[in-house]
Amino acid sequence: QTVVTQEPSFSVSPGGTVTLTCGLTSGSVSTTYYPSWYQQTPGQAPRTLIYSTNTRSSGVPDRFSGSILGNKAALTITGAQADDDSDYYCVLYMGNGISVFGGGTKLTVL
Amino acid sequence: EVQLLESGGGLVQPGGSLRLSCAASGFTFSSYAMSWVRQAPGKGLEWVSGISGSGDRTYYADSVKGRFTVSRDNSKNTLYLQVNSLRAEDTAVYYCAKYGGIAVARATNWFDPWGQGTLVTVSS
């Protein structure tokens, strides 16, 4: 069974740039998986950041960007701010109506 | 403003059942596929189920197939999830979320917005 992988944790300094990735235990992620990305803070519902690989959801600042880097989907945060300290999840479309989330990345801004 | 409001969660014994509801407003409900996503305490997100805008196509994660049933009533702008044969590992906050289009498909595979969730606790 193919699993969607994310870094369990990452840290970035305020103002810095960080790239989180979303891969597969078997195979490469491409645009055909239509990756999307979500931000979640404790006790809150997820917020949509990026869909269809690189389209920002309404109201999302342009310091969040999505791409394919090598064989993974990527979420890049440029100029990290304190309120970016959150959990980040990717989801991939696996075919036949099935979506699979990655395990999430806990991003610390310090 | 698009809003999703879940209800129906609660404490249930192993083997029990519940029906979760998600009331939608602020958009043409029948024009969008809908999903259920859950999150166990302290864990990550897990896609559970999707249903097309017309309700004629449904999809399930392997972990719930045969036990959960998704449905919708477009006349009431409401999404449902019937959860049967509940297990301790089904304990989670259950979120409903709108897909990006009418079908559950690659090009519509994102979830926005999300409701605030309803907690299901399976325990004796």
PDB file of C-alpha atoms in Angstrom:
ATOM      1  CA  GLN A   1       0.000   0.000   0.000  1.00  0.00           C
ATOM      2  CA  THR A   2       1.390   3.375  -1.038  1.00  0.00           C
ATOM      3  CA  VAL A   3       1.764   5.873   1.769  1.00  0.00           C
ATOM      4  CA  VAL A   4       1.962   9.662   1.434  1.00  0.00           C
ATOM      5  CA  THR A   5       5.030  10.943   3.257  1.00  0.00           C
ATOM      6  CA  GLN A   6       5.776  14.293   4.902  1.00  0.00           C
ATOM      7  CA  GLU A   7       8.552  15.437   7.187  1.00  0.00           C
ATOM      8  CA  PRO A   8       7.285  14.971  10.777  1.00  0.00           C
ATOM      9  CA  SER A   9       8.752  18.291  11.861  1.00  0.00           C
ATOM     10  CA  PHE A  10      10.615  21.306  10.568  1.00  0.00           C
ATOM     11  CA  SER A  11      11.801  24.569  12.014  1.00  0.00           C
ATOM     12  CA  VAL A  12      12.406  27.944  10.441  1.00  0.00           C
ATOM     13  CA  SER A  13      13.546  31.314  11.720  1.00  0.00           C
ATOM     14  CA  PRO A  14      11.247  34.310  11.426  1.00  0.00           C
ATOM     15  CA  GLY A  15      11.778  35.832   7.997  1.00  0.00           C
ATOM     16  CA  GLY A  16      13.321  32.661   6.658  1.00  0.00           C
ATOM     17  CA  THR A  17      12.249  30.356   3.875  1.00  0.00           C
ATOM     18  CA  VAL A  18      11.194  26.747   4.318  1.00  0.00           C
ATOM     19  CA  THR A  19      10.093  24.060   1.888  1.00  0.00           C
ATOM     20  CA  LEU A  20       7.903  21.206   3.078  1.00  0.00           C
ATOM     21  CA  THR A  21       7.522  18.169   0.868  1.00  0.00           C
ATOM     22  CA  CYS A  22       4.918  15.526   0.086  1.00  0.00           C
ATOM     23  CA  GLY A  23       6.075  12.257  -1.417  1.00  0.00           C
ATOM     24  CA  LEU A  24       5.118   8.654  -1.974  1.00  0.00           C
ATOM     25  CA  THR A  25       6.666   5.507  -0.536  1.00  0.00           C
ATOM     26  CA  SER A  26       6.382   4.070  -4.018  1.00  0.00           C
ATOM     27  CA  GLY A  27       6.649   6.277  -7.085  1.00  0.00           C
ATOM     28  CA  SER A  28       6.836   9.966  -7.811  1.00  0.00           C
ATOM     29  CA  VAL A  29       4.359  12.753  -7.192  1.00  0.00           C
ATOM     30  CA  SER A  30       3.406  14.677 -10.311  1.00  0.00           C
ATOM     31  CA  THR A  31       0.756  17.239 -11.171  1.00  0.00           C
ATOM     32  CA  THR A  32      -1.585  14.376 -12.037  1.00  0.00           C
ATOM     33  CA  TYR A  33      -1.965  13.740  -8.315  1.00  0.00           C
ATOM     34  CA  TYR A  34      -3.374  17.292  -7.990  1.00  0.00           C
ATOM     35  CA  PRO A  35      -1.671  17.904  -4.635  1.00  0.00           C
ATOM     36  CA  SER A  36      -3.251  20.342  -2.222  1.00  0.00           C
ATOM     37  CA  TRP A  37      -2.000  21.768   1.069  1.00  0.00           C
ATOM     38  CA  TYR A  38      -3.710  22.682   4.338  1.00  0.00           C
ATOM     39  CA  GLN A  39      -2.677  24.570   7.451  1.00  0.00           C
ATOM     40  CA  GLN A  40      -4.051  23.658  10.861  1.00  0.00           C
ATOM     41  CA  THR A  41      -3.542  25.211  14.262  1.00  0.00           C
ATOM     42  CA  PRO A  42      -4.520  23.375  17.466  1.00  0.00           C
ATOM     43  CA  GLY A  43      -8.251  23.170  18.034  1.00  0.00           C
ATOM     44  CA  GLN A  44      -9.096  24.659  14.652  1.00  0.00           C
ATOM     45  CA  ALA A  45     -10.361  23.245  11.394  1.00  0.00           C
ATOM     46  CA  PRO A  46      -7.858  23.018   8.535  1.00  0.00           C
ATOM     47  CA  ARG A  47      -7.464  25.986   6.204  1.00  0.00           C
ATOM     48  CA  THR A  48      -6.837  25.493   2.499  1.00  0.00           C
ATOM     49  CA  LEU A  49      -3.604  27.025   1.255  1.00  0.00           C
ATOM     50  CA  ILE A  50      -2.817  25.546  -2.157  1.00  0.00           C
ATOM     51  CA  TYR A  51      -4.705  23.329  -4.604  1.00  0.00           C
ATOM     52  CA  SER A  52      -3.975  21.784  -7.977  1.00  0.00           C
ATOM     53  CA  THR A  53      -0.248  21.851  -7.198  1.00  0.00           C
ATOM     54  CA  ASN A  54       0.260  25.621  -7.253  1.00  0.00           C
ATOM     55  CA  THR A  55      -3.018  27.577  -7.088  1.00  0.00           C
ATOM     56  CA  ARG A  56      -3.398  29.675  -3.955  1.00  0.00           C
ATOM     57  CA  SER A  57      -6.755  29.560  -2.259  1.00  0.00           C
ATOM     58  CA  SER A  58      -8.633  32.816  -1.831  1.00  0.00           C
ATOM     59  CA  GLY A  59      -7.061  35.098   0.742  1.00  0.00           C
ATOM     60  CA  VAL A  60      -3.828  33.149   1.092  1.00  0.00           C
ATOM     61  CA  PRO A  61      -0.786  35.444   1.018  1.00  0.00           C
ATOM     62  CA  ASP A  62       1.657  35.034  -1.847  1.00  0.00           C
ATOM     63  CA  ARG A  63       4.452  33.994   0.488  1.00  0.00           C
ATOM     64  CA  PHE A  64       2.872  30.537   0.288  1.00  0.00           C
ATOM     65  CA  SER A  65       3.589  28.738  -2.962  1.00  0.00           C
ATOM     66  CA  GLY A  66       3.239  25.220  -4.286  1.00  0.00           C
ATOM     67  CA  SER A  67       5.256  23.285  -6.819  1.00  0.00           C
ATOM     68  CA  ILE A  68       6.667  19.942  -7.838  1.00  0.00           C
ATOM     69  CA  LEU A  69      10.299  19.555  -6.794  1.00  0.00           C
ATOM     70  CA  GLY A  70      11.940  16.457  -8.139  1.00  0.00           C
ATOM     71  CA  ASN A  71       9.612  13.566  -7.303  1.00  0.00           C
ATOM     72  CA  LYS A  72       7.623  15.340  -4.600  1.00  0.00           C
ATOM     73  CA  ALA A  73       5.038  18.063  -4.195  1.00  0.00           C
ATOM     74  CA  ALA A  74       6.353  21.021  -2.259  1.00  0.00           C
ATOM     75  CA  LEU A  75       4.985  23.881  -0.180  1.00  0.00           C
ATOM     76  CA  THR A  76       7.339  26.821   0.191  1.00  0.00           C
ATOM     77  CA  ILE A  77       6.857  29.553   2.754  1.00  0.00           C
ATOM     78  CA  THR A  78       8.921  32.645   2.024  1.00  0.00           C
ATOM     79  CA  GLY A  79       9.420  35.152   4.835  1.00  0.00           C
ATOM     80  CA  ALA A  80       8.022  32.959   7.594  1.00  0.00           C
ATOM     81  CA  GLN A  81       5.986  34.693  10.257  1.00  0.00           C
ATOM     82  CA  ALA A  82       5.184  33.692  13.822  1.00  0.00           C
ATOM     83  CA  ASP A  83       1.615  32.758  12.944  1.00  0.00           C
ATOM     84  CA  ASP A  84       2.882  30.249  10.372  1.00  0.00           C
ATOM     85  CA  ASP A  85       3.718  28.063  13.372  1.00  0.00           C
ATOM     86  CA  SER A  86       1.198  25.286  12.553  1.00  0.00           C
ATOM     87  CA  ASP A  87       0.690  21.788  11.249  1.00  0.00           C
ATOM     88  CA  TYR A  88       0.716  21.394   7.475  1.00  0.00           C
ATOM     89  CA  TYR A  89      -0.921  18.564   5.546  1.00  0.00           C
ATOM     90  CA  CYS A  90      -0.826  17.567   1.923  1.00  0.00           C
ATOM     91  CA  VAL A  91      -3.351  15.361   0.163  1.00  0.00           C
ATOM     92  CA  LEU A  92      -2.994  13.483  -3.105  1.00  0.00           C
ATOM     93  CA  TYR A  93      -5.634  12.095  -5.445  1.00  0.00           C
ATOM     94  CA  MET A  94      -4.875   8.382  -5.834  1.00  0.00           C
ATOM     95  CA  GLY A  95      -7.515   7.560  -8.453  1.00  0.00           C
ATOM     96  CA  ASN A  96     -10.950   5.912  -8.307  1.00  0.00           C
ATOM     97  CA  GLY A  97     -12.257   8.685  -6.079  1.00  0.00           C
ATOM     98  CA  ILE A  98      -9.742   8.046  -3.318  1.00  0.00           C
ATOM     99  CA  SER A  99      -7.678  10.738  -1.625  1.00  0.00           C
ATOM    100  CA  VAL A 100      -4.878  10.152   0.862  1.00  0.00           C
ATOM    101  CA  PHE A 101      -3.452  12.650   3.323  1.00  0.00           C
ATOM    102  CA  GLY A 102       0.147  12.746   4.385  1.00  0.00           C
ATOM    103  CA  GLY A 103       0.969  12.396   8.051  1.00  0.00           C
ATOM    104  CA  GLY A 104       1.527  16.126   8.428  1.00  0.00           C
ATOM    105  CA  THR A 105       4.486  18.359   9.230  1.00  0.00           C
ATOM    106  CA  LYS A 106       4.694  20.326  12.458  1.00  0.00           C
ATOM    107  CA  LEU A 107       6.365  23.614  11.564  1.00  0.00           C
ATOM    108  CA  THR A 108       7.983  25.600  14.340  1.00  0.00           C
ATOM    109  CA  VAL A 109       8.885  29.237  13.763  1.00  0.00           C
ATOM    110  CA  LEU A 110      11.617  30.286  16.188  1.00  0.00           C
TER     111      LEU A 110
ATOM    112  CA  GLU B   1     -20.379  33.286   2.973  1.00  0.00           C
ATOM    113  CA  VAL B   2     -19.932  29.553   2.553  1.00  0.00           C
ATOM    114  CA  GLN B   3     -20.585  27.718   5.808  1.00  0.00           C
ATOM    115  CA  LEU B   4     -20.581  24.094   6.867  1.00  0.00           C
ATOM    116  CA  LEU B   5     -21.922  23.015  10.244  1.00  0.00           C
ATOM    117  CA  GLU B   6     -21.541  19.447  11.470  1.00  0.00           C
ATOM    118  CA  SER B   7     -23.654  17.816  14.144  1.00  0.00           C
ATOM    119  CA  GLY B   8     -24.548  14.391  15.463  1.00  0.00           C
ATOM    120  CA  GLY B   9     -21.363  13.385  17.230  1.00  0.00           C
ATOM    121  CA  GLY B  10     -21.266  11.971  20.719  1.00  0.00           C
ATOM    122  CA  LEU B  11     -20.267   9.081  22.953  1.00  0.00           C
ATOM    123  CA  VAL B  12     -21.175   5.649  21.641  1.00  0.00           C
ATOM    124  CA  GLN B  13     -20.296   2.126  22.690  1.00  0.00           C
ATOM    125  CA  PRO B  14     -18.218  -0.166  20.491  1.00  0.00           C
ATOM    126  CA  GLY B  15     -20.449  -1.719  17.867  1.00  0.00           C
ATOM    127  CA  GLY B  16     -22.850   1.194  18.019  1.00  0.00           C
ATOM    128  CA  SER B  17     -24.042   3.613  15.360  1.00  0.00           C
ATOM    129  CA  LEU B  18     -24.454   7.329  14.777  1.00  0.00           C
ATOM    130  CA  ARG B  19     -25.605   9.563  11.959  1.00  0.00           C
ATOM    131  CA  LEU B  20     -23.514  12.653  11.392  1.00  0.00           C
ATOM    132  CA  SER B  21     -24.957  15.640   9.549  1.00  0.00           C
ATOM    133  CA  CYS B  22     -23.400  18.609   7.798  1.00  0.00           C
ATOM    134  CA  ALA B  23     -25.633  21.582   7.029  1.00  0.00           C
ATOM    135  CA  ALA B  24     -24.374  23.698   4.150  1.00  0.00           C
ATOM    136  CA  SER B  25     -25.152  27.299   3.240  1.00  0.00           C
ATOM    137  CA  GLY B  26     -23.830  30.074   1.045  1.00  0.00           C
ATOM    138  CA  PHE B  27     -23.379  28.054  -2.153  1.00  0.00           C
ATOM    139  CA  THR B  28     -25.320  25.884  -4.581  1.00  0.00           C
ATOM    140  CA  PHE B  29     -25.036  22.646  -2.655  1.00  0.00           C
ATOM    141  CA  SER B  30     -25.947  20.289  -5.498  1.00  0.00           C
ATOM    142  CA  SER B  31     -23.170  21.740  -7.669  1.00  0.00           C
ATOM    143  CA  TYR B  32     -20.400  20.433  -5.439  1.00  0.00           C
ATOM    144  CA  ALA B  33     -19.125  17.073  -4.335  1.00  0.00           C
ATOM    145  CA  MET B  34     -18.683  16.777  -0.594  1.00  0.00           C
ATOM    146  CA  SER B  35     -16.334  14.878   1.662  1.00  0.00           C
ATOM    147  CA  TRP B  36     -15.837  13.646   5.191  1.00  0.00           C
ATOM    148  CA  VAL B  37     -12.381  13.838   6.740  1.00  0.00           C
ATOM    149  CA  ARG B  38     -11.566  12.740  10.279  1.00  0.00           C
ATOM    150  CA  GLN B  39      -8.834  13.393  12.798  1.00  0.00           C
ATOM    151  CA  ALA B  40      -8.167  11.139  15.744  1.00  0.00           C
ATOM    152  CA  PRO B  41      -7.001  12.883  18.936  1.00  0.00           C
ATOM    153  CA  GLY B  42      -3.432  14.080  18.483  1.00  0.00           C
ATOM    154  CA  LYS B  43      -3.189  12.500  15.027  1.00  0.00           C
ATOM    155  CA  GLY B  44      -3.263  13.628  11.418  1.00  0.00           C
ATOM    156  CA  LEU B  45      -6.070  14.030   8.926  1.00  0.00           C
ATOM    157  CA  GLU B  46      -7.641  10.996   7.258  1.00  0.00           C
ATOM    158  CA  TRP B  47      -9.909  11.194   4.221  1.00  0.00           C
ATOM    159  CA  VAL B  48     -12.963   9.050   4.933  1.00  0.00           C
ATOM    160  CA  SER B  49     -15.499   9.449   2.136  1.00  0.00           C
ATOM    161  CA  GLY B  50     -16.638  11.491  -0.853  1.00  0.00           C
ATOM    162  CA  ILE B  51     -19.915  11.885  -2.696  1.00  0.00           C
ATOM    163  CA  SER B  52     -20.689  13.525  -6.024  1.00  0.00           C
ATOM    164  CA  GLY B  53     -22.930  16.549  -6.321  1.00  0.00           C
ATOM    165  CA  SER B  54     -25.895  14.492  -7.465  1.00  0.00           C
ATOM    166  CA  GLY B  55     -25.218  11.779  -4.909  1.00  0.00           C
ATOM    167  CA  ASP B  56     -24.962   9.019  -7.488  1.00  0.00           C
ATOM    168  CA  ARG B  57     -21.314   8.248  -6.860  1.00  0.00           C
ATOM    169  CA  THR B  58     -19.793   7.492  -3.472  1.00  0.00           C
ATOM    170  CA  TYR B  59     -16.269   6.629  -2.378  1.00  0.00           C
ATOM    171  CA  TYR B  60     -14.751   5.321   0.842  1.00  0.00           C
ATOM    172  CA  ALA B  61     -11.417   4.753   2.499  1.00  0.00           C
ATOM    173  CA  ASP B  62     -10.637   1.074   3.029  1.00  0.00           C
ATOM    174  CA  SER B  63     -10.685   1.634   6.793  1.00  0.00           C
ATOM    175  CA  VAL B  64     -14.426   2.404   6.779  1.00  0.00           C
ATOM    176  CA  LYS B  65     -15.742   0.598   3.694  1.00  0.00           C
ATOM    177  CA  GLY B  66     -18.734  -1.551   4.533  1.00  0.00           C
ATOM    178  CA  ARG B  67     -19.345   0.224   7.859  1.00  0.00           C
ATOM    179  CA  PHE B  68     -19.890   3.861   6.859  1.00  0.00           C
ATOM    180  CA  THR B  69     -22.387   5.216   4.339  1.00  0.00           C
ATOM    181  CA  VAL B  70     -22.304   8.732   2.901  1.00  0.00           C
ATOM    182  CA  SER B  71     -25.420  10.349   1.494  1.00  0.00           C
ATOM    183  CA  ARG B  72     -26.846  13.779   0.803  1.00  0.00           C
ATOM    184  CA  ASP B  73     -30.209  15.497   0.559  1.00  0.00           C
ATOM    185  CA  ASN B  74     -29.836  18.318  -1.914  1.00  0.00           C
ATOM    186  CA  SER B  75     -33.325  19.626  -1.095  1.00  0.00           C
ATOM    187  CA  LYS B  76     -32.148  20.208   2.466  1.00  0.00           C
ATOM    188  CA  ASN B  77     -28.558  21.239   1.646  1.00  0.00           C
ATOM    189  CA  THR B  78     -27.362  18.551   4.020  1.00  0.00           C
ATOM    190  CA  LEU B  79     -24.658  15.903   3.898  1.00  0.00           C
ATOM    191  CA  TYR B  80     -24.800  12.784   6.043  1.00  0.00           C
ATOM    192  CA  LEU B  81     -22.480  10.072   7.253  1.00  0.00           C
ATOM    193  CA  GLN B  82     -24.034   6.955   8.750  1.00  0.00           C
ATOM    194  CA  VAL B  83     -21.398   5.288  10.898  1.00  0.00           C
ATOM    195  CA  ASN B  84     -22.054   1.707  11.983  1.00  0.00           C
ATOM    196  CA  SER B  85     -20.124  -1.032  13.772  1.00  0.00           C
ATOM    197  CA  LEU B  86     -18.032   1.607  15.486  1.00  0.00           C
ATOM    198  CA  ARG B  87     -14.630   0.754  16.884  1.00  0.00           C
ATOM    199  CA  ALA B  88     -12.356   2.539  19.328  1.00  0.00           C
ATOM    200  CA  GLU B  89     -10.130   3.566  16.421  1.00  0.00           C
ATOM    201  CA  ASP B  90     -13.041   5.486  14.877  1.00  0.00           C
ATOM    202  CA  THR B  91     -12.795   7.998  17.729  1.00  0.00           C
ATOM    203  CA  ALA B  92     -12.096  11.302  16.008  1.00  0.00           C
ATOM    204  CA  VAL B  93     -13.320  14.725  15.077  1.00  0.00           C
ATOM    205  CA  TYR B  94     -15.257  14.343  11.839  1.00  0.00           C
ATOM    206  CA  TYR B  95     -15.085  17.275   9.435  1.00  0.00           C
ATOM    207  CA  CYS B  96     -17.163  17.843   6.341  1.00  0.00           C
ATOM    208  CA  ALA B  97     -15.573  19.769   3.496  1.00  0.00           C
ATOM    209  CA  LYS B  98     -16.564  20.889   0.020  1.00  0.00           C
ATOM    210  CA  TYR B  99     -14.705  19.589  -3.014  1.00  0.00           C
ATOM    211  CA  GLY B 100     -13.605  21.970  -5.749  1.00  0.00           C
ATOM    212  CA  GLY B 101     -16.325  20.899  -8.176  1.00  0.00           C
ATOM    213  CA  ILE B 102     -19.345  18.708  -8.831  1.00  0.00           C
ATOM    214  CA  ALA B 103     -17.448  15.446  -9.219  1.00  0.00           C
ATOM    215  CA  VAL B 104     -14.991  13.561  -7.061  1.00  0.00           C
ATOM    216  CA  ALA B 105     -12.123  13.673  -9.539  1.00  0.00           C
ATOM    217  CA  ARG B 106      -8.513  14.731  -9.997  1.00  0.00           C
ATOM    218  CA  ALA B 107      -9.193  18.281 -11.084  1.00  0.00           C
ATOM    219  CA  THR B 108     -11.576  18.944  -8.198  1.00  0.00           C
ATOM    220  CA  ASN B 109      -9.515  17.255  -5.529  1.00  0.00           C
ATOM    221  CA  TRP B 110      -9.265  19.906  -2.897  1.00  0.00           C
ATOM    222  CA  PHE B 111     -11.291  20.596   0.217  1.00  0.00           C
ATOM    223  CA  ASP B 112     -12.498  24.116   0.902  1.00  0.00           C
ATOM    224  CA  PRO B 113     -13.992  25.204   3.169  1.00  0.00           C
ATOM    225  CA  TRP B 114     -14.140  22.929   6.165  1.00  0.00           C
ATOM    226  CA  GLY B 115     -16.681  22.810   8.949  1.00  0.00           C
ATOM    227  CA  GLN B 116     -15.651  23.021  12.585  1.00  0.00           C
ATOM    228  CA  GLY B 117     -16.113  19.298  13.103  1.00  0.00           C
ATOM    229  CA  THR B 118     -18.101  17.021  15.371  1.00  0.00           C
ATOM    230  CA  LEU B 119     -16.470  14.680  17.887  1.00  0.00           C
ATOM    231  CA  VAL B 120     -17.262  10.990  17.874  1.00  0.00           C
ATOM    232  CA  THR B 121     -16.015   9.041  20.883  1.00  0.00           C
ATOM    233  CA  VAL B 122     -16.251   5.255  20.848  1.00  0.00           C
ATOM    234  CA  SER B 123     -15.845   3.843  24.319  1.00  0.00           C
ATOM    235  CA  SER B 124     -17.526   1.491  26.750  1.00  0.00           C
TER     236      SER B 124
END
